[in-house]
mmCIF file of C-alpha atoms in Angstrom:
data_model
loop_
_atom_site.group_PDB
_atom_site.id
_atom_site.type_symbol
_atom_site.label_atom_id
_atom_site.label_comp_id
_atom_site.label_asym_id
_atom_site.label_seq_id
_atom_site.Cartn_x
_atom_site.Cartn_y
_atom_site.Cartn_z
ATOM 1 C CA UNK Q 1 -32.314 16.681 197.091
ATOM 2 C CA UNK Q 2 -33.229 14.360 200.242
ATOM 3 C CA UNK Q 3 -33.966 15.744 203.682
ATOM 4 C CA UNK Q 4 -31.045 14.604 205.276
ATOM 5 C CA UNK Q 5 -28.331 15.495 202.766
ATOM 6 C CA UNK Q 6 -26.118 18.099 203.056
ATOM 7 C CA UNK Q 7 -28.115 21.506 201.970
ATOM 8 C CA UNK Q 8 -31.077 20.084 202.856
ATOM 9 C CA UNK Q 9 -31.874 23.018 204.607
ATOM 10 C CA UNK Q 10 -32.668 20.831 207.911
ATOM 11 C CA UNK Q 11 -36.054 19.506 206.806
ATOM 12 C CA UNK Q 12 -35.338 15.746 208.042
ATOM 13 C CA UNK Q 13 -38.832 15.531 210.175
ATOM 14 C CA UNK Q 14 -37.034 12.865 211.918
ATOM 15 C CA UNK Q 15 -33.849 14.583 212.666
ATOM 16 C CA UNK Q 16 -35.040 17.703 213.587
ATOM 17 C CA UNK Q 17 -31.341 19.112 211.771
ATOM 18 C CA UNK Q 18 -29.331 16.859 213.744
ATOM 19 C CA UNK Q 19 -25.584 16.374 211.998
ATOM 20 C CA UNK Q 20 -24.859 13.231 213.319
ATOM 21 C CA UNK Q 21 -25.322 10.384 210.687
ATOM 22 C CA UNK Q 22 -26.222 7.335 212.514
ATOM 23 C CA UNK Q 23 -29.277 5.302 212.791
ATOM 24 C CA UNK Q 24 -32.114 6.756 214.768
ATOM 25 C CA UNK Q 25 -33.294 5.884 218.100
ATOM 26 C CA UNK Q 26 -36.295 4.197 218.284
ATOM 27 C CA UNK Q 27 -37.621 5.230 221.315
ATOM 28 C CA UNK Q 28 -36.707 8.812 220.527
ATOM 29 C CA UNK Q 29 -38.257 8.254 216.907
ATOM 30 C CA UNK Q 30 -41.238 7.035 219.291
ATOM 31 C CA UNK Q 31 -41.501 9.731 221.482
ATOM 32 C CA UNK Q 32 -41.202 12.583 218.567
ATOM 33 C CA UNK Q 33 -44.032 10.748 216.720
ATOM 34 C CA UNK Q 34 -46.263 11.220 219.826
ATOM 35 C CA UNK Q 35 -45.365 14.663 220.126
ATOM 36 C CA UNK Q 36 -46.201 15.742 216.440
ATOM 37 C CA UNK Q 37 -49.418 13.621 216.783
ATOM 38 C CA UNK Q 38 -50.500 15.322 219.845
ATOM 39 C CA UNK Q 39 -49.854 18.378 218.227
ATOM 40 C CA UNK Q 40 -52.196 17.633 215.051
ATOM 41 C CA UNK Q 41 -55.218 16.535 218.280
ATOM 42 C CA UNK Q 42 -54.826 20.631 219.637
ATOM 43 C CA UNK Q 43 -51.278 20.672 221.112
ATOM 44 C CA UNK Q 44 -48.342 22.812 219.998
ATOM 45 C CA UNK Q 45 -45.489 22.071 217.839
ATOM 46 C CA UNK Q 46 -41.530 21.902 218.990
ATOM 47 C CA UNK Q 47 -42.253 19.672 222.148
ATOM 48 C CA UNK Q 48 -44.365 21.970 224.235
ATOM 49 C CA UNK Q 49 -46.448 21.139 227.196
ATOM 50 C CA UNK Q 50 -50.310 20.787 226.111
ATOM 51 C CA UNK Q 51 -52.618 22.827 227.391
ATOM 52 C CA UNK Q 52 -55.455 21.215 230.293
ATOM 53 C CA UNK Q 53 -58.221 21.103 228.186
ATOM 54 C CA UNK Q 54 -56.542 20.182 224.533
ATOM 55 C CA UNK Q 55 -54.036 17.108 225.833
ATOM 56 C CA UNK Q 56 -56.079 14.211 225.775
ATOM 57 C CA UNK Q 57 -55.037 13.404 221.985
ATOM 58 C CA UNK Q 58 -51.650 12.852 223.392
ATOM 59 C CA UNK Q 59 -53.234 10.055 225.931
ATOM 60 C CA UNK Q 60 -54.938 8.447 222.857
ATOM 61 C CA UNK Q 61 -51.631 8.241 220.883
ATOM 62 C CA UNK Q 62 -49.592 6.577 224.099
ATOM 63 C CA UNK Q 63 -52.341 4.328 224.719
ATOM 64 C CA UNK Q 64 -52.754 3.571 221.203
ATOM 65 C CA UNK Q 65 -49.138 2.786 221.370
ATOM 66 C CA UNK Q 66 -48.955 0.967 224.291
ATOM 67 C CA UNK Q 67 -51.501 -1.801 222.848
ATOM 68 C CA UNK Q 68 -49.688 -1.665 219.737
ATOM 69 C CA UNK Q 69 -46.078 -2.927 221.828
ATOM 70 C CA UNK Q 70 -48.414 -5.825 223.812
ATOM 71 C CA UNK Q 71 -50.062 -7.117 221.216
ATOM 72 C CA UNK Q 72 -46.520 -8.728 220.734
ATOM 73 C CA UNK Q 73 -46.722 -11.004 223.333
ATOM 74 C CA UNK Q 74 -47.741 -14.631 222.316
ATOM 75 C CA UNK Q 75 -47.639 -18.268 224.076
ATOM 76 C CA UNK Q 76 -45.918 -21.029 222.317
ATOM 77 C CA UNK Q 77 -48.184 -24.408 222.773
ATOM 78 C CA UNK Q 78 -46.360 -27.223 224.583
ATOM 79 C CA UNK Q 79 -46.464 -29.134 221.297
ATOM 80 C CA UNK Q 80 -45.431 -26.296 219.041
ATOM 81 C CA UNK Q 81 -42.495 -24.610 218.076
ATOM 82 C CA UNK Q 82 -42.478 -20.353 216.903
ATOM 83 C CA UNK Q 83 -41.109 -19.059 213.862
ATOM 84 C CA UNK Q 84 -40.148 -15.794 214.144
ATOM 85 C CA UNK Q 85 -39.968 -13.443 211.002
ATOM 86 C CA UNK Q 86 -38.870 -9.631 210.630
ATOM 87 C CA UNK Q 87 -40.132 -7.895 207.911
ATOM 88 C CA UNK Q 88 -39.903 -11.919 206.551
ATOM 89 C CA UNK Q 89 -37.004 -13.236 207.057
ATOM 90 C CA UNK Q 90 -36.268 -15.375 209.956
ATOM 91 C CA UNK Q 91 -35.126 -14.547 213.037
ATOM 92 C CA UNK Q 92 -35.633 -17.342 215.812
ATOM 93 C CA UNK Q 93 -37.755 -20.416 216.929
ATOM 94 C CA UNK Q 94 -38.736 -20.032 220.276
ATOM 95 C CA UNK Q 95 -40.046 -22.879 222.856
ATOM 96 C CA UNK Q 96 -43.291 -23.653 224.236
ATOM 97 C CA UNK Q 97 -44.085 -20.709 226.517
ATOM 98 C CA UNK Q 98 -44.779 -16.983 226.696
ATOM 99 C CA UNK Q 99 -42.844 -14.790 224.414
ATOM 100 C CA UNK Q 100 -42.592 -11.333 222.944
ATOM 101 C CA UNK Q 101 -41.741 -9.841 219.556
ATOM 102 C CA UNK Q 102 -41.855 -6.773 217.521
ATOM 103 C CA UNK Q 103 -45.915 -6.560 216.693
ATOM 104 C CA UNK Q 104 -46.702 -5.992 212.841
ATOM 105 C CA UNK Q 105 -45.871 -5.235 210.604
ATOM 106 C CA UNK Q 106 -42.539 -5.528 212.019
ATOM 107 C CA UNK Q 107 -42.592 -9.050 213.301
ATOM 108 C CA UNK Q 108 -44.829 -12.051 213.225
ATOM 109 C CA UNK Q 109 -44.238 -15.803 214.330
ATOM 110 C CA UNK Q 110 -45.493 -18.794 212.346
ATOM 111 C CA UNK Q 111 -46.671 -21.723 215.185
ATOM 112 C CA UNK Q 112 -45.817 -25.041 213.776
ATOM 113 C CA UNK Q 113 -47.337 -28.533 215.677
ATOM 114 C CA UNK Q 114 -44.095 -30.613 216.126
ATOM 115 C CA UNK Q 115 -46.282 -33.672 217.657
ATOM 116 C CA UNK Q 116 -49.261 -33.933 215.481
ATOM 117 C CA UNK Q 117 -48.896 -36.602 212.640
ATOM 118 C CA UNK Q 118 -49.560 -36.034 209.717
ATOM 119 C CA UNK Q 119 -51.012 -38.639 207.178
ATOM 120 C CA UNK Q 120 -50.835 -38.867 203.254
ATOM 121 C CA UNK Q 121 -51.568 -41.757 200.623
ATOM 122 C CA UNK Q 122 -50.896 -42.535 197.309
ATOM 123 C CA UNK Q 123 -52.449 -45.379 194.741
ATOM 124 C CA UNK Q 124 -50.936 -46.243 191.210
ATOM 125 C CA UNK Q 125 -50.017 -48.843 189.111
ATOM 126 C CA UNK Q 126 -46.672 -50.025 189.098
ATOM 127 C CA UNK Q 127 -44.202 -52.027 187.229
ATOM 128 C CA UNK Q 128 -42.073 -54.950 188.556
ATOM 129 C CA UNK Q 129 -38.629 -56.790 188.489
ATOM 130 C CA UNK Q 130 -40.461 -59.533 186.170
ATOM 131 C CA UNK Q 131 -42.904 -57.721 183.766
ATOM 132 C CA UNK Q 132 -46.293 -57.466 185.903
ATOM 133 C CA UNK Q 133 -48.055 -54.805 186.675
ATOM 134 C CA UNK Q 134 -49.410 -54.265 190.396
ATOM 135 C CA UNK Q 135 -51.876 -51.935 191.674
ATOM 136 C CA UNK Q 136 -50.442 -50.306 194.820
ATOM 137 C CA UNK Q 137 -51.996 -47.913 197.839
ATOM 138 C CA UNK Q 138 -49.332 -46.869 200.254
ATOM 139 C CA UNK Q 139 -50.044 -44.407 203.213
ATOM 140 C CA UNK Q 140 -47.619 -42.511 204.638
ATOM 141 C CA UNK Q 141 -47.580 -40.984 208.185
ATOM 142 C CA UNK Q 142 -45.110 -37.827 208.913
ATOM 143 C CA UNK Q 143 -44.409 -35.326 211.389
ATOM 144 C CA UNK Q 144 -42.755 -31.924 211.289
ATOM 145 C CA UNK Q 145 -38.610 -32.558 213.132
ATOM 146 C CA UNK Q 146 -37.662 -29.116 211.908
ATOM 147 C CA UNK Q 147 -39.975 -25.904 211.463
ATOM 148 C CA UNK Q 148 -37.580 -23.847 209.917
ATOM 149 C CA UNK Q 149 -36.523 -25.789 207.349
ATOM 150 C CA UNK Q 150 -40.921 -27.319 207.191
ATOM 151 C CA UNK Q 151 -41.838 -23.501 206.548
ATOM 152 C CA UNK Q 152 -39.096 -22.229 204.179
ATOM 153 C CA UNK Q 153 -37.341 -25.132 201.954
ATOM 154 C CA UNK Q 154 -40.174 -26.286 200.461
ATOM 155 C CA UNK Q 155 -43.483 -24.968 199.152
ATOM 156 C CA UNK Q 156 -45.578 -27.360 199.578
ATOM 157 C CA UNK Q 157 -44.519 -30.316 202.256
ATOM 158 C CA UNK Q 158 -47.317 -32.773 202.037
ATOM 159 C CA UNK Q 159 -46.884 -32.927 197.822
ATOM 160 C CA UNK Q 160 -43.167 -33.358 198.578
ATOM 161 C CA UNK Q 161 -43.409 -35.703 201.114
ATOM 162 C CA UNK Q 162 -46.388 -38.022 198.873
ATOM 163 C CA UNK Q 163 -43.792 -37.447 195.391
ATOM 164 C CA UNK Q 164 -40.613 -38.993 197.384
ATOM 165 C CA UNK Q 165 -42.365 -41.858 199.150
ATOM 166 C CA UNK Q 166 -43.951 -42.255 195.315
ATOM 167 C CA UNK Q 167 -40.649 -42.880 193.787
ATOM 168 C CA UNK Q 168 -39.026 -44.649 196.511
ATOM 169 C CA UNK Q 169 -42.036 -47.417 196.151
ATOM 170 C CA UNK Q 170 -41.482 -47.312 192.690
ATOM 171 C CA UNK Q 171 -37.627 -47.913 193.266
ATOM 172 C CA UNK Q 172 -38.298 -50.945 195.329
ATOM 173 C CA UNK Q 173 -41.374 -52.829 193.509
ATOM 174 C CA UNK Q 174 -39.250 -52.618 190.723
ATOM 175 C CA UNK Q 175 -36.260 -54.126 192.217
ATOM 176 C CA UNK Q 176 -39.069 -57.046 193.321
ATOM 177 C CA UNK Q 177 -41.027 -60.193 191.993
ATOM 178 C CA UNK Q 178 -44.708 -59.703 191.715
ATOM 179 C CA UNK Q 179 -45.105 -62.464 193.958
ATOM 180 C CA UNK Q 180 -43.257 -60.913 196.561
ATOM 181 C CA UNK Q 181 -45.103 -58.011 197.048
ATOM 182 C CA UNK Q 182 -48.455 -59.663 196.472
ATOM 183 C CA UNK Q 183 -47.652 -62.367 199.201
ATOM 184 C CA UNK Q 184 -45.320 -62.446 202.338
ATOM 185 C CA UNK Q 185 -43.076 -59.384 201.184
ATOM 186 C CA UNK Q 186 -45.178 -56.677 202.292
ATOM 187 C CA UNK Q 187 -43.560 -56.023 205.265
ATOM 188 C CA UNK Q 188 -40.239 -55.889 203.491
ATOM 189 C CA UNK Q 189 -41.370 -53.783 201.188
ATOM 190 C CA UNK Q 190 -43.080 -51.299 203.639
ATOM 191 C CA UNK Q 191 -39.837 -50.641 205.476
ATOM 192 C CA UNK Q 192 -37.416 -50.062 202.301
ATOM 193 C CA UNK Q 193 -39.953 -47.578 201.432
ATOM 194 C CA UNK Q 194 -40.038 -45.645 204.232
ATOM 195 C CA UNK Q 195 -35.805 -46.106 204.234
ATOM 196 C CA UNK Q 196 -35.675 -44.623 200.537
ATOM 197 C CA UNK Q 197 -38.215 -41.798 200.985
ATOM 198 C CA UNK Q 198 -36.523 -40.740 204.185
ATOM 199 C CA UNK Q 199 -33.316 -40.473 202.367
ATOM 200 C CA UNK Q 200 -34.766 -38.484 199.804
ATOM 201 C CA UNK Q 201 -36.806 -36.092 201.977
ATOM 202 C CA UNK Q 202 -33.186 -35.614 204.331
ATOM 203 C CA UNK Q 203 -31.534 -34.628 201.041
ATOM 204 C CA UNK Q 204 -33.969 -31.771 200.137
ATOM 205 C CA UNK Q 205 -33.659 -30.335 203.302
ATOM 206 C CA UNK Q 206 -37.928 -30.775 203.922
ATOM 207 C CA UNK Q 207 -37.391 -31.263 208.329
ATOM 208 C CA UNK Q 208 -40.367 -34.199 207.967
ATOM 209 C CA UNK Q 209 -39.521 -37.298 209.778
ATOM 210 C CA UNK Q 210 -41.306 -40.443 208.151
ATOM 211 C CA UNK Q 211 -42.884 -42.077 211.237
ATOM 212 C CA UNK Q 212 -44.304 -44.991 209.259
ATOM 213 C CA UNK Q 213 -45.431 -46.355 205.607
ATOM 214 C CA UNK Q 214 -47.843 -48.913 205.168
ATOM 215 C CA UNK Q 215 -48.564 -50.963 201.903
ATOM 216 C CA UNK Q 216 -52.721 -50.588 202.742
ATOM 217 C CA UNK Q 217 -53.131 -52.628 199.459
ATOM 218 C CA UNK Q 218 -51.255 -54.447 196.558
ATOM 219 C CA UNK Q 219 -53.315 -56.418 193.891
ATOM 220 C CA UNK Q 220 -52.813 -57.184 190.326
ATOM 221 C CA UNK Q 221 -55.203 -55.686 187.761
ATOM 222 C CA UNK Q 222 -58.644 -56.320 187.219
ATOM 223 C CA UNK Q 223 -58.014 -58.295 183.690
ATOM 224 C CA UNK Q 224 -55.626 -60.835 185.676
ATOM 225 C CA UNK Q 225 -57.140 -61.075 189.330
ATOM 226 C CA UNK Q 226 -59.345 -64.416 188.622
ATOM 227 C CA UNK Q 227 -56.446 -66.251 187.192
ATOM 228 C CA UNK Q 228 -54.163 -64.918 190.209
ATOM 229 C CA UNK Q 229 -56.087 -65.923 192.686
ATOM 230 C CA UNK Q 230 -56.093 -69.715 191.403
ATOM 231 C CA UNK Q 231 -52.667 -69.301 192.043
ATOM 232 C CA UNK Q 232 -52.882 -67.858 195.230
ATOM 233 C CA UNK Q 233 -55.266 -71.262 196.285
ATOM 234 C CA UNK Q 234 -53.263 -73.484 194.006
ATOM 235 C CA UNK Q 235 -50.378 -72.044 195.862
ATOM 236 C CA UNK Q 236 -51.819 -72.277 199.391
ATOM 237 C CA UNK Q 237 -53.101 -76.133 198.807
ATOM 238 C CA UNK Q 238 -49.515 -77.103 198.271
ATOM 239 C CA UNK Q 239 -48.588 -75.139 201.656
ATOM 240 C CA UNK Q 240 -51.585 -77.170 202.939
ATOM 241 C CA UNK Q 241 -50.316 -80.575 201.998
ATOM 242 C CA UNK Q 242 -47.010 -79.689 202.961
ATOM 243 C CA UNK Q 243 -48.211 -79.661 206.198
ATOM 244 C CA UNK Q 244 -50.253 -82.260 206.311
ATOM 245 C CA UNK Q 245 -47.370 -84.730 205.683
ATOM 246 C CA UNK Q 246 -45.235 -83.466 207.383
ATOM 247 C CA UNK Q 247 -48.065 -83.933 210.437
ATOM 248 C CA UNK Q 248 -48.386 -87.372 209.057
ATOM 249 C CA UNK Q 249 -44.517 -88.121 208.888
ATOM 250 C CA UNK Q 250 -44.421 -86.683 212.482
ATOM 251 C CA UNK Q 251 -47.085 -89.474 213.456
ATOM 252 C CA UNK Q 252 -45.791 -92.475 211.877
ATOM 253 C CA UNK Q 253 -42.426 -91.946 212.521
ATOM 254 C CA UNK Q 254 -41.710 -92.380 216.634
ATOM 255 C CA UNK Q 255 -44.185 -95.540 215.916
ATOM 256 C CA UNK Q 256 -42.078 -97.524 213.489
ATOM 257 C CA UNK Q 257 -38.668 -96.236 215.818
ATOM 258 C CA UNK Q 258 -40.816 -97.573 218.575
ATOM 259 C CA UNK Q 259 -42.181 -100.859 216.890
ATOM 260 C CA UNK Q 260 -38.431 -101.530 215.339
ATOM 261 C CA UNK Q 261 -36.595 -101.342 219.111
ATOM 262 C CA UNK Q 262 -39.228 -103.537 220.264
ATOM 263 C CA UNK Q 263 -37.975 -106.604 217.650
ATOM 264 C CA UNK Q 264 -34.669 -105.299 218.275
ATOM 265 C CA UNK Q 265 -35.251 -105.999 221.776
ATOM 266 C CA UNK Q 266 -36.968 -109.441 220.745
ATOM 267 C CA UNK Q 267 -34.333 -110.435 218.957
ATOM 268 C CA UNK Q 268 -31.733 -109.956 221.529
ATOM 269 C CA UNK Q 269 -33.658 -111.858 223.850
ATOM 270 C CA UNK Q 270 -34.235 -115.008 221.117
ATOM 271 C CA UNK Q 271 -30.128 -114.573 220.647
ATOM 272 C CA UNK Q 272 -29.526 -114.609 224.285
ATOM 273 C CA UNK Q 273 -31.281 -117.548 224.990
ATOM 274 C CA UNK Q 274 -30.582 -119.879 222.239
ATOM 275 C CA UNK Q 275 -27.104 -118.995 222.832
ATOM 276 C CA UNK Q 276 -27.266 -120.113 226.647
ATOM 277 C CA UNK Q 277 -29.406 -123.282 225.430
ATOM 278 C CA UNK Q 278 -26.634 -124.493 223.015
ATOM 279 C CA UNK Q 279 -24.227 -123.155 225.501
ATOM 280 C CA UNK Q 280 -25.903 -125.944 228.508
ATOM 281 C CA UNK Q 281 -26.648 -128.673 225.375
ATOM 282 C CA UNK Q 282 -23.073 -128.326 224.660
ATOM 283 C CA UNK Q 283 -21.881 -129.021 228.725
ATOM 284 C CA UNK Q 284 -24.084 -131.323 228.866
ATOM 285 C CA UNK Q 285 -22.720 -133.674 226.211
ATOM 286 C CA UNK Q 286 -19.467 -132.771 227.042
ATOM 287 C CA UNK Q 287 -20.374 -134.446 230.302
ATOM 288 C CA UNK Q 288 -21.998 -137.020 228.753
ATOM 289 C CA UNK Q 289 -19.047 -137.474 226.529
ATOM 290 C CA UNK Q 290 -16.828 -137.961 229.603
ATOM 291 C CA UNK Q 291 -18.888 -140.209 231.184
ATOM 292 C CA UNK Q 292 -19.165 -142.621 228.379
ATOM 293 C CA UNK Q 293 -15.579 -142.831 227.582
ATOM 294 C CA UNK Q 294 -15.238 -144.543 231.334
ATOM 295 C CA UNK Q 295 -18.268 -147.031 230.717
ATOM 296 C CA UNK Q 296 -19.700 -146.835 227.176
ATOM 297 C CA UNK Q 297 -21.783 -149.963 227.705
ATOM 298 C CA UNK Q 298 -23.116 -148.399 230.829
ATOM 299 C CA UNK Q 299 -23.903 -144.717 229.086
ATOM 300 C CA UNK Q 300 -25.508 -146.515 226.212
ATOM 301 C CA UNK Q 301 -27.837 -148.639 228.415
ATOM 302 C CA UNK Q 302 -28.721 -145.574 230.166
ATOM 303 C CA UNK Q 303 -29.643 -143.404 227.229
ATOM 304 C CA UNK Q 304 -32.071 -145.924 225.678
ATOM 305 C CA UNK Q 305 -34.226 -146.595 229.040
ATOM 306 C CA UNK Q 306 -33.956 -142.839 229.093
ATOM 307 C CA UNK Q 307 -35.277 -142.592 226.142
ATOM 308 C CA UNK Q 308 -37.911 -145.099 226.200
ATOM 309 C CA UNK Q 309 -39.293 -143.285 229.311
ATOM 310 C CA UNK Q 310 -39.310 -139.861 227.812
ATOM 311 C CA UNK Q 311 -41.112 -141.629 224.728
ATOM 312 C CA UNK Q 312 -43.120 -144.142 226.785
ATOM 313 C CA UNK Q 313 -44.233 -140.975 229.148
ATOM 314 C CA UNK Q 314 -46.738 -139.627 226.810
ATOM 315 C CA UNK Q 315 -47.947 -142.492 224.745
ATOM 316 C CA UNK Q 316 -51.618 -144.604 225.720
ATOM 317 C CA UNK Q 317 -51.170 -147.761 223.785
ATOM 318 C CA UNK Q 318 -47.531 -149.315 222.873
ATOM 319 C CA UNK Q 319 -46.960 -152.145 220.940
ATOM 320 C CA UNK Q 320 -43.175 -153.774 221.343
ATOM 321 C CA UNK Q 321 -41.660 -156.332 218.784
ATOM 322 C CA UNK Q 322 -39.960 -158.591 220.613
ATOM 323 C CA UNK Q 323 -37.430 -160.494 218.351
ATOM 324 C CA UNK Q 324 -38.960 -164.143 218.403
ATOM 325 C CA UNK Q 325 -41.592 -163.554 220.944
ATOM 326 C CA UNK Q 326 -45.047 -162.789 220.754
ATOM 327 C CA UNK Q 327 -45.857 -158.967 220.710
ATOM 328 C CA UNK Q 328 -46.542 -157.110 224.424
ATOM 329 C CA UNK Q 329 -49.160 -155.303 224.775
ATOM 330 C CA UNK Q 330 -49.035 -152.424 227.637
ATOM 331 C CA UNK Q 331 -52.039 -150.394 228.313
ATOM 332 C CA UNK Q 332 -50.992 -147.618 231.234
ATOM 333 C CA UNK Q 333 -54.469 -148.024 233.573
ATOM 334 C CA UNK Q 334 -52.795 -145.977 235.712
ATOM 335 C CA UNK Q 335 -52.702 -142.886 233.629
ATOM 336 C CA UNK Q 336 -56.208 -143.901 231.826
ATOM 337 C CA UNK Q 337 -57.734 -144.409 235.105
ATOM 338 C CA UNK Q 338 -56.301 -140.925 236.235
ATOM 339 C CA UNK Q 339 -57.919 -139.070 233.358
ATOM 340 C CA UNK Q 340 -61.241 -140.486 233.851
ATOM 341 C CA UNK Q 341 -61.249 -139.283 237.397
ATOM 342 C CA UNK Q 342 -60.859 -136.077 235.818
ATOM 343 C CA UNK Q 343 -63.829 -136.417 233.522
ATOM 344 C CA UNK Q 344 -66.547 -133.455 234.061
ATOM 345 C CA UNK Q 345 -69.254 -134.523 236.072
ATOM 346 C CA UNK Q 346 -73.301 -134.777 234.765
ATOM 347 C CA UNK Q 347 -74.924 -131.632 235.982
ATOM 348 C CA UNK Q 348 -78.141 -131.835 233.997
ATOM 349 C CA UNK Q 349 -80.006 -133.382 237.280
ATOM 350 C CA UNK Q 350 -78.676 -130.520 239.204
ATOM 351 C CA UNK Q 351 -77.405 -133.034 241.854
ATOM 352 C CA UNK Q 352 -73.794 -132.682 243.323
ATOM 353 C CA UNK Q 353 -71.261 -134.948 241.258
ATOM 354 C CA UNK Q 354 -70.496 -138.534 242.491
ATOM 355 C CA UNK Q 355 -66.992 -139.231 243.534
ATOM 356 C CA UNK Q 356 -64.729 -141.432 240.993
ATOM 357 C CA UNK Q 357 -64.959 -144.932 242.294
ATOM 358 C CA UNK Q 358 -60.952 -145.949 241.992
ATOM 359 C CA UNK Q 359 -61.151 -150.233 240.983
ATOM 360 C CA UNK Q 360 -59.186 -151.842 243.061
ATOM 361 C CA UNK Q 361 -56.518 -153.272 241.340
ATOM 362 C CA UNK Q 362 -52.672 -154.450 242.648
ATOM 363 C CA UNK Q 363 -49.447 -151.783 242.238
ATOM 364 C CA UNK Q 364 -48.036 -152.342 238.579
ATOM 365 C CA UNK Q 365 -44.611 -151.980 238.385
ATOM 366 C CA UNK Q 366 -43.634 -148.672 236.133
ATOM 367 C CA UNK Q 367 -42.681 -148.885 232.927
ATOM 368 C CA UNK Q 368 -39.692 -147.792 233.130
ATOM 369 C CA UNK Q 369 -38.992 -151.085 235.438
ATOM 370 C CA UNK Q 370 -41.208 -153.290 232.618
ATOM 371 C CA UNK Q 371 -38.750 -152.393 229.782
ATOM 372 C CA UNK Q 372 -35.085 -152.169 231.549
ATOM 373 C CA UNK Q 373 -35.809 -155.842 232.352
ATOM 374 C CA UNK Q 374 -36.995 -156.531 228.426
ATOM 375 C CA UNK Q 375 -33.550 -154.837 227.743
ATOM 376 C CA UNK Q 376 -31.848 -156.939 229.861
ATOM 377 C CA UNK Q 377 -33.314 -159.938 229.056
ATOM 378 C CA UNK Q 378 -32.522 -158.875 225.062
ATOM 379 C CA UNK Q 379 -29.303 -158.654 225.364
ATOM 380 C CA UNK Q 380 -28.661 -161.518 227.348
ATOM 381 C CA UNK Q 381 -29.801 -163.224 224.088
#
């Protein structure tokens, strides 16, 4: 039969044969205990007053007590968060600061570093959209966002949080070309990662926050890496003469536009002024065509000693046929004796040149004078 049950005969220790059936008072559960433990250190039983000599046990046991209640105070770090646990389950998470809670084995607190990040990695070989096989290292850095859920949903966070970022790389290399996540799709693939495993981690309930995943490494195996790489430099020498023409295209280009609005320019100065030539050839023998339709013996006469002294202007010896008449012979002195006045002086006896002696000689008529008389005299025959 238990103490407290009716019949017990009133030996609850803790009741002292109270009737009353509710839960006990701590404090008076407290102060009994010190009483019956003074008692076994030389005091007497039922609550009495201990004698002078015999009542220091009963100081030990309230001291004893006393550091038993402060040793639950504790001081929550400004980057951690406290877990608080009664007899193991959870009861709170306190702030950074000073706190108090039932000492053990009643209470304890688990500290958890909310700031501090965590890293992980993970190397394997994996497979790809088109057949290949890549050999990837990914590291992983983490932090704790919830320390309830870091301490009690899952047994081991850091193999959780390495398994999910795992198969959410796998998920995504998969998905990709070899030659994306080999080359200029790192990046990409990095952040999906992190996306996926995030996901994943929210789902089981794990309170890590992904802060970042990097792709540290992604090569192809051993076997194949010599033959990749002559791709990778076959590859980059077509980038490289990409460039190069289009450098070269970029060159030649504003010089042809330049060169072909220069003859464009060229050519619309040629069109403009042939255009006004013919245009002042045309007036002109309009004019000329009015003027010999009033005297056309006149205009004719005048065009052929024109003629003659546009053609006579430039020649040094002429010869004229004259119809039954011995042949003329003109010889321009004038213009003869003109150009060897200009002749360069002798310098080789370093003296100054001697000036052009001019012979004297009588004023010839011109010969435009010479031949409109000829004419005239021709066609009076």
């Amino acid at each position: 039969m238990a103490w407290n049950e009716p019949g017990g005969g009133g030996r609850d220790p803790w009741g002292g044969g109270r009737s009353d059936q509710g839960p006990p008072d701590l404090d008076e559960v407290f102060r009994r205990l010190s009483q019956r433990l003074g008692g076994l250190f030389g005091g007497r039983r039922g609550g009495a007053r201990v004698g002078g000599g015999r009542g220091g046990g009963g100081w030990l046991v309230g001291i004893a007590v006393a550091v038993w209640l402060l040793s639950g105070i504790y001081i929550v770090g400004p980057a951690e968060r406290g877990v608080v646990l009664r007899f193991g389950k959870y009861v709170a998470t306190t702030m950074p600061g000073p706190h108090w809670h039932w000492p053990y084995p009643i209470e304890r607190v688990e500290k958890v570093d909310v700031d501090r990040i965590r890293q992980a990695e993970h190397k394997a070989l994996m497979l790809t959209r088109d057949e290949n096989i890549v050999d990837v290292d990914v590291g992983v850095q983490y932090r704790v966002q919830d320390p309830k859920a870091y301490l009690f949903h899952v047994r081991n966070p850091e193999l959780t949080v390495v398994q999910a970022v795992e198969s959410a790389i796998r998920e995504v290399v998969g998905k990709s070309e070899m030659d994306f996540v080999l080359t200029q799709g790192r990046t990409e693939v990095a952040a999906r990662t992190q996306r996926l495993a995030q996901s994943i981690l929210d789902r089981y309930g794990t309170g890590v926050q992904l802060t970042k995943v990097n792709l540290k490494d992604a090569q192809p195996p051993e076997e194949v890496q010599a033959a990749f790489a002559d791709a990778i430099k076959a590859r980059e020498d077509e980038q490289r003469y990409k460039n190069e023409a289009e450098a070269y295209a970029n060159e030649i280009i504003p010089k042809a536009r330049g060169r072909a609005a220069r003859q464009i320019e060229d050519a619309n100065a040629y069109k403009a002024e042939v255009v006004a030539r013919a245009k002042g050839e045309t007036a002109r023998f309009l004019a000329l065509l009015r003027e010999y339709q009033r005297a056309p013996r006149v205009t004719r006469e005048r065009l052929y000693i024109d003629a003659m002294e546009h053609v006579f202007g430039n020649a040094t010896k002429v010869v004229v046929d004259v119809e039954r008449g011995s042949p003329l012979l003109y010889i321009p002195l004038d213009r003869l004796m003109g150009q060897a006045g200009r002749t360069p002086p002798d310098n080789a006896t370093g003296g100054s040149p001697a000036p052009a002696e001019k012979p004297a000689m009588r004023r010839r008529a011109p010969a435009g004078g010479r031949f409109r008389d000829l004419r005239r005299r021709e066609i009076r025959r």
